[in-house]
Coordinates of C-alpha atoms in Angstrom, one line a residue:
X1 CA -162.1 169.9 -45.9
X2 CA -162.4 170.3 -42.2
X3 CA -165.3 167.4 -42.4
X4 CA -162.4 165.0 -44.0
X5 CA -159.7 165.9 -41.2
X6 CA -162.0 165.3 -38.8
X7 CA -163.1 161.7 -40.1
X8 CA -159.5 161.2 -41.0
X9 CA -157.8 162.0 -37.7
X10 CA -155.9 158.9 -36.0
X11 CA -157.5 160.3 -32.3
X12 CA -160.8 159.6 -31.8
X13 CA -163.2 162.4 -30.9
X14 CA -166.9 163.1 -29.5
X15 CA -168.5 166.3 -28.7
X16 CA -171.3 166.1 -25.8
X17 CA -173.9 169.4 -25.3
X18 CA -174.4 169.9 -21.6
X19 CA -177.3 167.5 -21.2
X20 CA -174.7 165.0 -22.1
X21 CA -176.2 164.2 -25.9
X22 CA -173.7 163.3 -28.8
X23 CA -173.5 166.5 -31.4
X24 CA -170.3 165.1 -33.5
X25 CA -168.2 162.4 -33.2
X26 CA -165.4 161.3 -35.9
X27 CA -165.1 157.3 -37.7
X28 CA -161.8 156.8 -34.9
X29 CA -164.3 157.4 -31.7
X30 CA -165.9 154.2 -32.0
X31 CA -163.5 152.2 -33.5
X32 CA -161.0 153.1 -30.2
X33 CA -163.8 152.2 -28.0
X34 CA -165.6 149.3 -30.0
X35 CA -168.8 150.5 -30.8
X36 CA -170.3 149.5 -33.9
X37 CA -170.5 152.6 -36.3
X38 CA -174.4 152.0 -37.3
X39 CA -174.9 152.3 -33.5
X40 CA -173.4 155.7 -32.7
X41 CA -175.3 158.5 -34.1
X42 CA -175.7 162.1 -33.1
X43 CA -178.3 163.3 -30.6
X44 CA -177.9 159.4 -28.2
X45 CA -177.3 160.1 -24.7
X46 CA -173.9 159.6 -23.0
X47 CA -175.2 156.9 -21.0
X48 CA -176.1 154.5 -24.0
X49 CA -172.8 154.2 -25.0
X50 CA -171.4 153.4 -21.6
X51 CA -174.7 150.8 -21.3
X52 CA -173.4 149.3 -24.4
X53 CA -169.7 149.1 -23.2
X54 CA -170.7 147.2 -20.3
X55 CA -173.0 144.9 -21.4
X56 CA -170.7 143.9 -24.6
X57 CA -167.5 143.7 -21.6
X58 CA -165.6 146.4 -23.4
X59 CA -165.4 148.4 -19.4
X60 CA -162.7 146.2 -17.8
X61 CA -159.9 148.3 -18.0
X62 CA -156.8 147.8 -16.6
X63 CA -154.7 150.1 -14.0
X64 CA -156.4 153.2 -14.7
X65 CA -154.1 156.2 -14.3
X66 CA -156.1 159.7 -13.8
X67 CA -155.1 163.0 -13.7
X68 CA -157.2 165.8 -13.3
X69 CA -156.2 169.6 -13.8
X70 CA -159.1 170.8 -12.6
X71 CA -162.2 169.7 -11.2
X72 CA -163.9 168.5 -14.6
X73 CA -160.7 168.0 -17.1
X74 CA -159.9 165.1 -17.1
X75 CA -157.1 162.5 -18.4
X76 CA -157.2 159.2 -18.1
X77 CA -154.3 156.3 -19.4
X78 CA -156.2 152.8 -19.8
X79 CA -155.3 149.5 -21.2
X80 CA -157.9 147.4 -22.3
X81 CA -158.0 143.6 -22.7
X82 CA -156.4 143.2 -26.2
X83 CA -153.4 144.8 -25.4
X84 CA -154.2 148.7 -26.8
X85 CA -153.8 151.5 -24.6
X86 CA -155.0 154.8 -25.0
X87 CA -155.1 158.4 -23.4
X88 CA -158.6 159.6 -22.6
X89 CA -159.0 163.4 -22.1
X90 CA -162.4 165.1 -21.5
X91 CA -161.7 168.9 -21.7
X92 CA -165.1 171.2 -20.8
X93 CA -166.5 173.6 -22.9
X94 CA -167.7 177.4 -22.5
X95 CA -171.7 175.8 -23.3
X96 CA -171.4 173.3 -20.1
X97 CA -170.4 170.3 -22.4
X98 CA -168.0 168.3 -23.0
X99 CA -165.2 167.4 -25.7
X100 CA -163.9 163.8 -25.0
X101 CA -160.5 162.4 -27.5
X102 CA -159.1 159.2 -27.2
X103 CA -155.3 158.8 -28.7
X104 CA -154.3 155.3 -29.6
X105 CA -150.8 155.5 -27.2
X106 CA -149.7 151.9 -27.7
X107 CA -146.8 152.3 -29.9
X108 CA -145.4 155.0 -28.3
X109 CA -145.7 152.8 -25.0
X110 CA -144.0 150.0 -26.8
X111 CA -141.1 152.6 -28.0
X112 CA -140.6 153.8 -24.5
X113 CA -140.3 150.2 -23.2
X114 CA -137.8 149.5 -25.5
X115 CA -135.8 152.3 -25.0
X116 CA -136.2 151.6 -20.9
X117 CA -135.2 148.6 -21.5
X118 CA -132.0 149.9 -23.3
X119 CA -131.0 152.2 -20.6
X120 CA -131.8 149.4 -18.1
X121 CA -129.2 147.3 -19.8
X122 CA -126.8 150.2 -19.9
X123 CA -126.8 150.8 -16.6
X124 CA -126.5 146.8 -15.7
X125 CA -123.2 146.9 -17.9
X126 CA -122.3 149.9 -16.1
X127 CA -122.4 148.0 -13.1
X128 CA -120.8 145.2 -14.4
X129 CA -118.0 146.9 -15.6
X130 CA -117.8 148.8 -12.1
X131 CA -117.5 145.6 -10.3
X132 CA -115.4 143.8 -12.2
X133 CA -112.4 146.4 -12.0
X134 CA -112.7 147.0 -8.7
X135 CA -113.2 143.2 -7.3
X136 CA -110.3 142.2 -10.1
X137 CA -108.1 144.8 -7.8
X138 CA -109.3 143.8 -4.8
X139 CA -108.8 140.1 -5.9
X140 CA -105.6 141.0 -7.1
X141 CA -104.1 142.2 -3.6
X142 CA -105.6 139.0 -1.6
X143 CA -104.6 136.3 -4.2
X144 CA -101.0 138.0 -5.1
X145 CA -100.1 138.3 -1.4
X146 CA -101.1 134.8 -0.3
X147 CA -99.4 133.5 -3.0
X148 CA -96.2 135.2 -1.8
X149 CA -97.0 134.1 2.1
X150 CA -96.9 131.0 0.9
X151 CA -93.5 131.4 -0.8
X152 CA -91.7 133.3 2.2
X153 CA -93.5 130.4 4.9
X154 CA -92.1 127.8 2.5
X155 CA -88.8 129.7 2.8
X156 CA -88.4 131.0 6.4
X157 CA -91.4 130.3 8.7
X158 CA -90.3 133.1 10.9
X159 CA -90.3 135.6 8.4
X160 CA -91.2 138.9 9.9
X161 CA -92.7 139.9 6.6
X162 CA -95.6 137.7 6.6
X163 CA -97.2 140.3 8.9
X164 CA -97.5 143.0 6.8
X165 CA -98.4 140.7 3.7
X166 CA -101.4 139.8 5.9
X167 CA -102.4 143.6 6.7
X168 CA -102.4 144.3 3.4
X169 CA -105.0 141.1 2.7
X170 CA -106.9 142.6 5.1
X171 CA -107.4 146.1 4.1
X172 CA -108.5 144.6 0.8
X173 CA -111.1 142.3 2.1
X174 CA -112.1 145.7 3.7
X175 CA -112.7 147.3 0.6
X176 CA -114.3 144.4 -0.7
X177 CA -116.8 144.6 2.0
X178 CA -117.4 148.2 1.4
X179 CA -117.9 148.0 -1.8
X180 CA -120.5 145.0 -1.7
X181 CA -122.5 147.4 1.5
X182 CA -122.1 149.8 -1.2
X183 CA -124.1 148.1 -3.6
X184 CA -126.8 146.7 -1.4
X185 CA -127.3 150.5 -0.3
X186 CA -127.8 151.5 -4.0
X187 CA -130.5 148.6 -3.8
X188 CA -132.0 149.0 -0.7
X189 CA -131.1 145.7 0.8
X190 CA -127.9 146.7 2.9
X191 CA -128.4 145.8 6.6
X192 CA -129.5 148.8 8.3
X193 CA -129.7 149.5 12.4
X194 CA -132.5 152.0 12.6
X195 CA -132.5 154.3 16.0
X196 CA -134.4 156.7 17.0
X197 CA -132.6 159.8 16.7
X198 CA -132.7 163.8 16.1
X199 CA -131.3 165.0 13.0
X200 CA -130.7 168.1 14.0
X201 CA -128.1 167.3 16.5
X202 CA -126.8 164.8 14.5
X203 CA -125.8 167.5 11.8
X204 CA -124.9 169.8 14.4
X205 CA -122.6 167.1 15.8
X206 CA -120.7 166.7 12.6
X207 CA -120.4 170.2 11.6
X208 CA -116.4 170.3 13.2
X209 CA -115.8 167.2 10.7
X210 CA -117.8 168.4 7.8
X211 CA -116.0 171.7 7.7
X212 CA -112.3 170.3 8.5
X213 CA -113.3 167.9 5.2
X214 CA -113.6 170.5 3.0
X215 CA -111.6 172.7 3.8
X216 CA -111.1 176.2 4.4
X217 CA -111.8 177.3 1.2
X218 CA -115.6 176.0 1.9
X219 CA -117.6 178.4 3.9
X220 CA -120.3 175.8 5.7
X221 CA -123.3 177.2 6.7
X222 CA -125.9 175.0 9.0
X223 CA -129.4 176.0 10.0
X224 CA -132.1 174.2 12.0
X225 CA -135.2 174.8 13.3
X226 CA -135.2 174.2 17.2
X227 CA -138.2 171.5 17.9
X228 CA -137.2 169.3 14.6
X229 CA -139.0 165.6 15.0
X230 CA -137.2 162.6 15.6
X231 CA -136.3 160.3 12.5
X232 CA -135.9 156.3 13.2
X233 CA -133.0 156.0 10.8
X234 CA -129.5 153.9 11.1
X235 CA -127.4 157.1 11.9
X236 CA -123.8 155.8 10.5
X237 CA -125.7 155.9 7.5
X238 CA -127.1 158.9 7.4
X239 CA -123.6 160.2 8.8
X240 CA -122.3 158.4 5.7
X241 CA -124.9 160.1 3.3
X242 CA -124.2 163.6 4.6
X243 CA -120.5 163.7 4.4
X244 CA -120.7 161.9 0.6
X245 CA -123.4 164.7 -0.3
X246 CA -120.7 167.5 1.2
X247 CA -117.9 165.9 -0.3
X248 CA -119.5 165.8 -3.7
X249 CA -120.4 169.7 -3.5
X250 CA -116.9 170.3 -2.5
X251 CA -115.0 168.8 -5.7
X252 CA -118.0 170.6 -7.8
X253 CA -117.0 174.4 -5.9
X254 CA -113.5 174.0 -7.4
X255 CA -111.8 177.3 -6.1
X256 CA -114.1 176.9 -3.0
X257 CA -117.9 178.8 -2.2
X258 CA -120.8 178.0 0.1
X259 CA -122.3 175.1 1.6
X260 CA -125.4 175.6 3.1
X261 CA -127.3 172.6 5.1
X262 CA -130.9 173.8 6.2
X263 CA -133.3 171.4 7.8
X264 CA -137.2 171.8 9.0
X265 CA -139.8 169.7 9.7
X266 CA -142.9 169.7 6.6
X267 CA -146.1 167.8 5.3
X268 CA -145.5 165.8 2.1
X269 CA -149.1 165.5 -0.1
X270 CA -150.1 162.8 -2.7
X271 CA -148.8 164.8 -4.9
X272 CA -145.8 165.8 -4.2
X273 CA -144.1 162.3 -5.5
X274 CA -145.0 160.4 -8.1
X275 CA -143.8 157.4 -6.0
X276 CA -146.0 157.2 -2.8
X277 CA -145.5 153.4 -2.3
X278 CA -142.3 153.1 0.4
X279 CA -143.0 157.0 1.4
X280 CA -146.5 158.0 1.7
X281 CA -148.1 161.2 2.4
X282 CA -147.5 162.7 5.8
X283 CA -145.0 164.3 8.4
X284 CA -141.2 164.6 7.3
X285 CA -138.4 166.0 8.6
X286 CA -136.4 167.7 5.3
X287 CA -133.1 167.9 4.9
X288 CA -131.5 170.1 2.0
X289 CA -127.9 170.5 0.8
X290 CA -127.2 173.4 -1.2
X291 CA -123.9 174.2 -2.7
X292 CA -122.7 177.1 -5.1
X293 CA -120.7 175.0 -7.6
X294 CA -120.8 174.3 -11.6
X295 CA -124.3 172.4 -11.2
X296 CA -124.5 169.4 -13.5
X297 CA -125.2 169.3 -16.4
X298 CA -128.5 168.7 -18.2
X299 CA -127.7 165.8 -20.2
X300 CA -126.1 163.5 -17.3
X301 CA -128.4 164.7 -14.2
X302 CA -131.1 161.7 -15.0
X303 CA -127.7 159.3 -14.3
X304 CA -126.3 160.3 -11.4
X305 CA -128.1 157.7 -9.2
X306 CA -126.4 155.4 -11.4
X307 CA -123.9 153.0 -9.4
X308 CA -120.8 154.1 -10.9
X309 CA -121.7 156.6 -13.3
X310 CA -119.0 159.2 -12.5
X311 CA -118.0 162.4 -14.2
X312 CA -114.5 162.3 -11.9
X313 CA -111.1 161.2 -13.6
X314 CA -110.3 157.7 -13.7
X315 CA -109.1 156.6 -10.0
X316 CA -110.6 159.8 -8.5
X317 CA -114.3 158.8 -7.3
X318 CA -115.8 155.3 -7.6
X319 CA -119.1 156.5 -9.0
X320 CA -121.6 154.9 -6.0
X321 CA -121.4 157.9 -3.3
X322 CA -125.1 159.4 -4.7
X323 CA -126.4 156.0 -5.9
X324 CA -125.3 154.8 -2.4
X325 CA -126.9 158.0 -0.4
X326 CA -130.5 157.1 -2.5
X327 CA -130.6 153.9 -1.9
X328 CA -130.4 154.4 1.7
X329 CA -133.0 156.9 1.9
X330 CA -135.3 155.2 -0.2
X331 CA -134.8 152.1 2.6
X332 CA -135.4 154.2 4.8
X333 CA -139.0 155.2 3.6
X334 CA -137.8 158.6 2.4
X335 CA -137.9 160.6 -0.8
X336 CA -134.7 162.5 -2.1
X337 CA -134.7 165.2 -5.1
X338 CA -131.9 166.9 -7.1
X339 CA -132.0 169.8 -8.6
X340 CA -129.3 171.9 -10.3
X341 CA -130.1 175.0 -12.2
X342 CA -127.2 175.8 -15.2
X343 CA -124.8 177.8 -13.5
X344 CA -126.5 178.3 -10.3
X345 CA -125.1 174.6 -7.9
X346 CA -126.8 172.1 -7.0
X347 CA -129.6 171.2 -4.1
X348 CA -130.3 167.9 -2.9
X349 CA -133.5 167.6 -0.6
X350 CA -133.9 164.8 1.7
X351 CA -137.1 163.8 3.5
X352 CA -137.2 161.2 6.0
X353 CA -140.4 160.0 7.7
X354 CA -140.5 161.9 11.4
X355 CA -142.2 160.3 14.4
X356 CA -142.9 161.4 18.1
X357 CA -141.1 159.0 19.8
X358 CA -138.2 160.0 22.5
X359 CA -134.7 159.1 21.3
X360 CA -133.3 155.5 21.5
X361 CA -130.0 155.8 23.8
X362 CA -127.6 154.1 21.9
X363 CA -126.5 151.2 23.9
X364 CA -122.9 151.5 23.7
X365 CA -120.6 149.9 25.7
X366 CA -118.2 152.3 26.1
X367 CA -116.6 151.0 29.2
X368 CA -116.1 146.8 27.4
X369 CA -113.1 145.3 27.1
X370 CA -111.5 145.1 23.4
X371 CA -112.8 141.9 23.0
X372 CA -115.1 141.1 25.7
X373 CA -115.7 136.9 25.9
X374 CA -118.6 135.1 27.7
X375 CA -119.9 134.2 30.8
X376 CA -121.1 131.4 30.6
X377 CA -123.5 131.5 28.0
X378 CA -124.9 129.3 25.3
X379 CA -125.7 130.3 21.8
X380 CA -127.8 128.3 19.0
X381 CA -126.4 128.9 15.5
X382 CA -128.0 128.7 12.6
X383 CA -126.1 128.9 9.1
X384 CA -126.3 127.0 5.9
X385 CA -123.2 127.8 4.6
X386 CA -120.8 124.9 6.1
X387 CA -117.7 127.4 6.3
X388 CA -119.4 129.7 7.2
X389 CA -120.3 128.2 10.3
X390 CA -117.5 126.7 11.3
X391 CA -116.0 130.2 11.1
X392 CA -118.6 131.3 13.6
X393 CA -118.1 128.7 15.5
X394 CA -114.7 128.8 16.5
X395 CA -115.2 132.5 16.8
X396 CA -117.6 131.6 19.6
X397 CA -116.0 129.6 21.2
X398 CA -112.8 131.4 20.9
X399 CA -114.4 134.2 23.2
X400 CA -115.7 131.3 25.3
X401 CA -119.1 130.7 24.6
X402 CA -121.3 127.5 24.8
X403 CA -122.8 126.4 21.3
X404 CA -125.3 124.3 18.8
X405 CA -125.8 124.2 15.7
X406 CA -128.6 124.5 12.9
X407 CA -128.6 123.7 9.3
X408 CA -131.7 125.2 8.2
X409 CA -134.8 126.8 9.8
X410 CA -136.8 123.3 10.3
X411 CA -133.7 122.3 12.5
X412 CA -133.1 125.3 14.4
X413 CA -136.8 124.8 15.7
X414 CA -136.1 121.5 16.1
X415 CA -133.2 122.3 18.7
X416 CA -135.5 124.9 20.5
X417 CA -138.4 122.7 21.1
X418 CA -136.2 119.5 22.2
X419 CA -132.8 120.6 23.4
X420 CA -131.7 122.7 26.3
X421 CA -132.4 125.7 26.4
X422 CA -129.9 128.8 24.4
X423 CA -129.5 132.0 25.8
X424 CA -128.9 133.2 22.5
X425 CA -129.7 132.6 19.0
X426 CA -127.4 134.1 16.4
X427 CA -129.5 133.3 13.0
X428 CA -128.8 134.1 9.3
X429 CA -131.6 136.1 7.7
X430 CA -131.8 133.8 4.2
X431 CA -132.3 130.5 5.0
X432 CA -133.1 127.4 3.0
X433 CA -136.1 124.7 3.2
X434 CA -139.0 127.3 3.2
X435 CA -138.2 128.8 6.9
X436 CA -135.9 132.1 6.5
X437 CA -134.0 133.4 10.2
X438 CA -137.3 135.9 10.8
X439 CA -139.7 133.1 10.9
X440 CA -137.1 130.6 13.5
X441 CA -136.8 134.2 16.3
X442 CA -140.6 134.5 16.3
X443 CA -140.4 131.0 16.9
X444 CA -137.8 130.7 19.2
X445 CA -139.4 134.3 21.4
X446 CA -142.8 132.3 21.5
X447 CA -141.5 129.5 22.9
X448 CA -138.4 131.2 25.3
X449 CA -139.4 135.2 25.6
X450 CA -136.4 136.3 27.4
X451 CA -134.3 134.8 24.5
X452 CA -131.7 137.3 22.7
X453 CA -131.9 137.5 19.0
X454 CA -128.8 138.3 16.6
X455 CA -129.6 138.5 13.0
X456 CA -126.8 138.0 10.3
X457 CA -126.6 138.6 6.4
X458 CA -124.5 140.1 3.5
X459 CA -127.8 140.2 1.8
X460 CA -130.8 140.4 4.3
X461 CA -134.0 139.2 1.8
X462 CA -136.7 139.6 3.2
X463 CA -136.2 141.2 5.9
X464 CA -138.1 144.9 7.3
X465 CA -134.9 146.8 8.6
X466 CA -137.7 148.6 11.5
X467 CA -140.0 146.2 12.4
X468 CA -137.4 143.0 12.8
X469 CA -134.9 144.5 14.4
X470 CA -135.8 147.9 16.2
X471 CA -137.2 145.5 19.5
X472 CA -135.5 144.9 22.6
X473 CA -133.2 141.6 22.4
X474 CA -133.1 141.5 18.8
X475 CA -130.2 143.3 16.5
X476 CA -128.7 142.4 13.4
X477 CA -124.5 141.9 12.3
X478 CA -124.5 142.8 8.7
X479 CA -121.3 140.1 6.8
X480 CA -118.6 140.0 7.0
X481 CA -118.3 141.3 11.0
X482 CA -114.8 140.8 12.6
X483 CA -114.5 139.2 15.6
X484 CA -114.2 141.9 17.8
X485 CA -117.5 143.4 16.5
X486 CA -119.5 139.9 17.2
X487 CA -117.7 140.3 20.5
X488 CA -119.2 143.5 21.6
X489 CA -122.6 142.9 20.0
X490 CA -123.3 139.7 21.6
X491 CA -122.2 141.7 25.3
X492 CA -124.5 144.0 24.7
X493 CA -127.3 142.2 23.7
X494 CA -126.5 139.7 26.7
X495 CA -125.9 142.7 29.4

């Protein structure tokens, strides 16, 4: 009977002694592996079989995933060329051998595929939905109130209503541009402005707001170690991450309790992640908010990243605040876990990359003018969009600045090799023709060094938020910017 399961078993097994000679195998070993049955037989060395796999081109397999509980069990997920995949486990035994199963895995990976793919379309009509209700209200406030500008212009020209009509057109376009930041944050392609900064004071120098937020039913409680590295992180978005996170643990205390934000610096292995790619082993600086509230529950925690999943009332949280804090951190190079034990709150730990460098002073120009205008300077444009730059350029030259324009990366080169030379360029990031607005500033600093760089985009493809814009010169306006905000940023890259 045993002889019969054996055979009959849909794994495929082989038992090796400790001189590595075959003592049993069952009919599936060989099939899994494609060995001819007449060939295997018991007492053949290991090595024969693997001499045989590699001559016949049965070896190539594909993305080999190991994991090894101890130094000599092994388990090993392969794919091989016909579109099988299979776990291979070799488990030692108490004689020095070795017992080595392969299970055919290839319809459950199909199965979980599908059923990704499922939640993967979920979550896009999740999103869909999300964005649709709140661009169709946002819509609704800028189309409904120009219609009516229109009727009271029509009417009375000097209508002291138009004003507030406008204000209110405005504020939505705000929102609309929040919400879109919001979304390229969940994606990790928002415009950041990294800086070298401590996070330590940073939290220390938002504790008065944090705890006027939340109230005084919140106790907040803040700890850091005193010689915490420095981060090179945009710091109105980690600002912006902290205060969602607190604001988050507040609605979940209810009747109120304890927030407690601790931070350190630690080491991060191989194997602490399963996703090393965009943070990779190596020194952190961690960041954990703990909160004693209901927790979450067990069957929504894998959806909370979700944009616009949202366990809030209808109207009373938009359902991006944690989908916006990962997506940040994971463009940042950091890693961020959630844990939430029933009944005991919730902890979320942050880890962002640390560095040795001294702090960036922030260049602020604290002493400008509202809207500080030119002196006499020339900027090159570059822009595809033809209303788009006609808007920048009569914001330019508005504040009284000299321009050119480009079309395209081939002519923005063309204008720095043959016409006079800009003091500025201001550059979109996504460019058409092959050239994007990275490729046209390493262009334009070969050719004129001391030229300033201003990078634009509502959508920056392409682009390495660290490397292309943490140099001197060089920054980047994330769209839509307001006039005052191009104003100050061009000053300070130009002073």
């Amino acid at each position: 009977m045993l002889e019969a399961i054996f055979d009959n078993m849909a794994q495929g097994v082989a038992v090796y002694d400790a001189n590595n000679k075959l003592t049993a195998f069952n009919n599936q070993f060989p099939k899994i592996f494609g060995i001819p049955e007449k060939l295997m037989c018991v007492g053949m060395d290991r090595e024969e079989i693997l001499t045989y796999r590699t001559t016949h081109g049965l070896s190539n397999r594909e993305n080999p995933q190991t994991q090894l509980t101890d130094r000599n069990h092994r388990i090993q997920e392969y794919s091989l060329a016909d579109g099988t995949t299979y776990i291979y486990e070799r488990i030692p035994t108490n004689d020095g051998g070795n017992i080595l199963t392969a299970t055919d895995i290839t319809e459950l990976k199909a199965t979980e595929e599908r059923l990704n793919q499922a939640q993967k379309m979920e979550v896009v009509g999740q999103l869909t939905g999300g964005i649709a209700h709140d661009f169709n209200n946002i819509l609704a406030i800028i189309v409904g109130n120009l219609e009516l500008c229109q009727e009271i212009m029509l009417a009375d020209p000097k209508s002291t209503v138009i004003p507030d009509r406008m204000e209110a057109i405005a504020q939505a376009s705000k929102r609309g541009a929040e919400l879109t930041q919001r979304l390229l944050a969940f994606s990790r392609r928002q415009s950041l402005q990294p800086q070298t900064i401590n996070i330590g004071q940073s939290i220390a120098d938002m504790a008065d707001l944090i705890r006027r937020t939340l109230g005084e039913t919140i106790d907040v409680r803040i700890s850091a170690v005193p010689d915490l590295s420095d981060c090179t992180i945009d710091p109105g978005q980690f600002e912006n991450a902290l205060l969602n996170l607190a604001i988050n643990a507040r609605d979940a205390m209810g009747d109120g309790g304890t927030l407690t934000i601790t931070t350190s610096n630690t080491y991060l292995h191989a194997t602490d992640g399963d996703d090393m790619e965009e943070s990779p082993p190596g020194d952190y600086v961690m960041v954990r908010i703990a909160d004693t509230g209901s927790g979450i529950p067990p069957d929504i925690i894998e959806h909370v990243i979700e944009p616009f999943f949202t366990t809030k009332e209808v109207g009373k949280g938009s359902g991006l605040g944690l989908s916006m804090v990962y997506g940040f951190i994971r463009q940042s190079y950091g890693r961020m876990t959630l844990e939430s034990p029933p009944g005991k709150g919730t902890i979320i730990t942050i880890y962002l990359p640390s560095m040795n460098e001294q702090p960036i002073e922030a260049e602020a120009a604290k002493s400008m003018p509202a809207i500080p205008t030119s002196r006499g300077e020339s900027i090159l444009v570059v822009e595809d969009d033809p209303h788009v730059q006609q808007m920048t350029i009569n914001m330019l030259e508005s504040l009284g600045y000299k321009t050119t324009t480009a079309n395209d990366g081939l002519e923005a080169i063309k204008c720095l090799e043959t016409g006079p030379a800009p003091d500025l360029l201001f550059t979109d990031v996504v460019l058409p023709k092959g050239i994007n607005g990275i490729e046209v500033a390493k262009h334009a600093r070969r050719l004129l060094p001391e030229i300033k760089v201003l990078y634009t985009s509502g959508y920056p493809e392409g682009m390495n938020p660290v490397e292309d814009t943490v140099q001197p010169g060089i920054t980047l306006l994330p769209k839509p910017y307001l006039r005052q905000d191009l104003a100050k940023t061009l000053r300070t890259l130009l002073d």
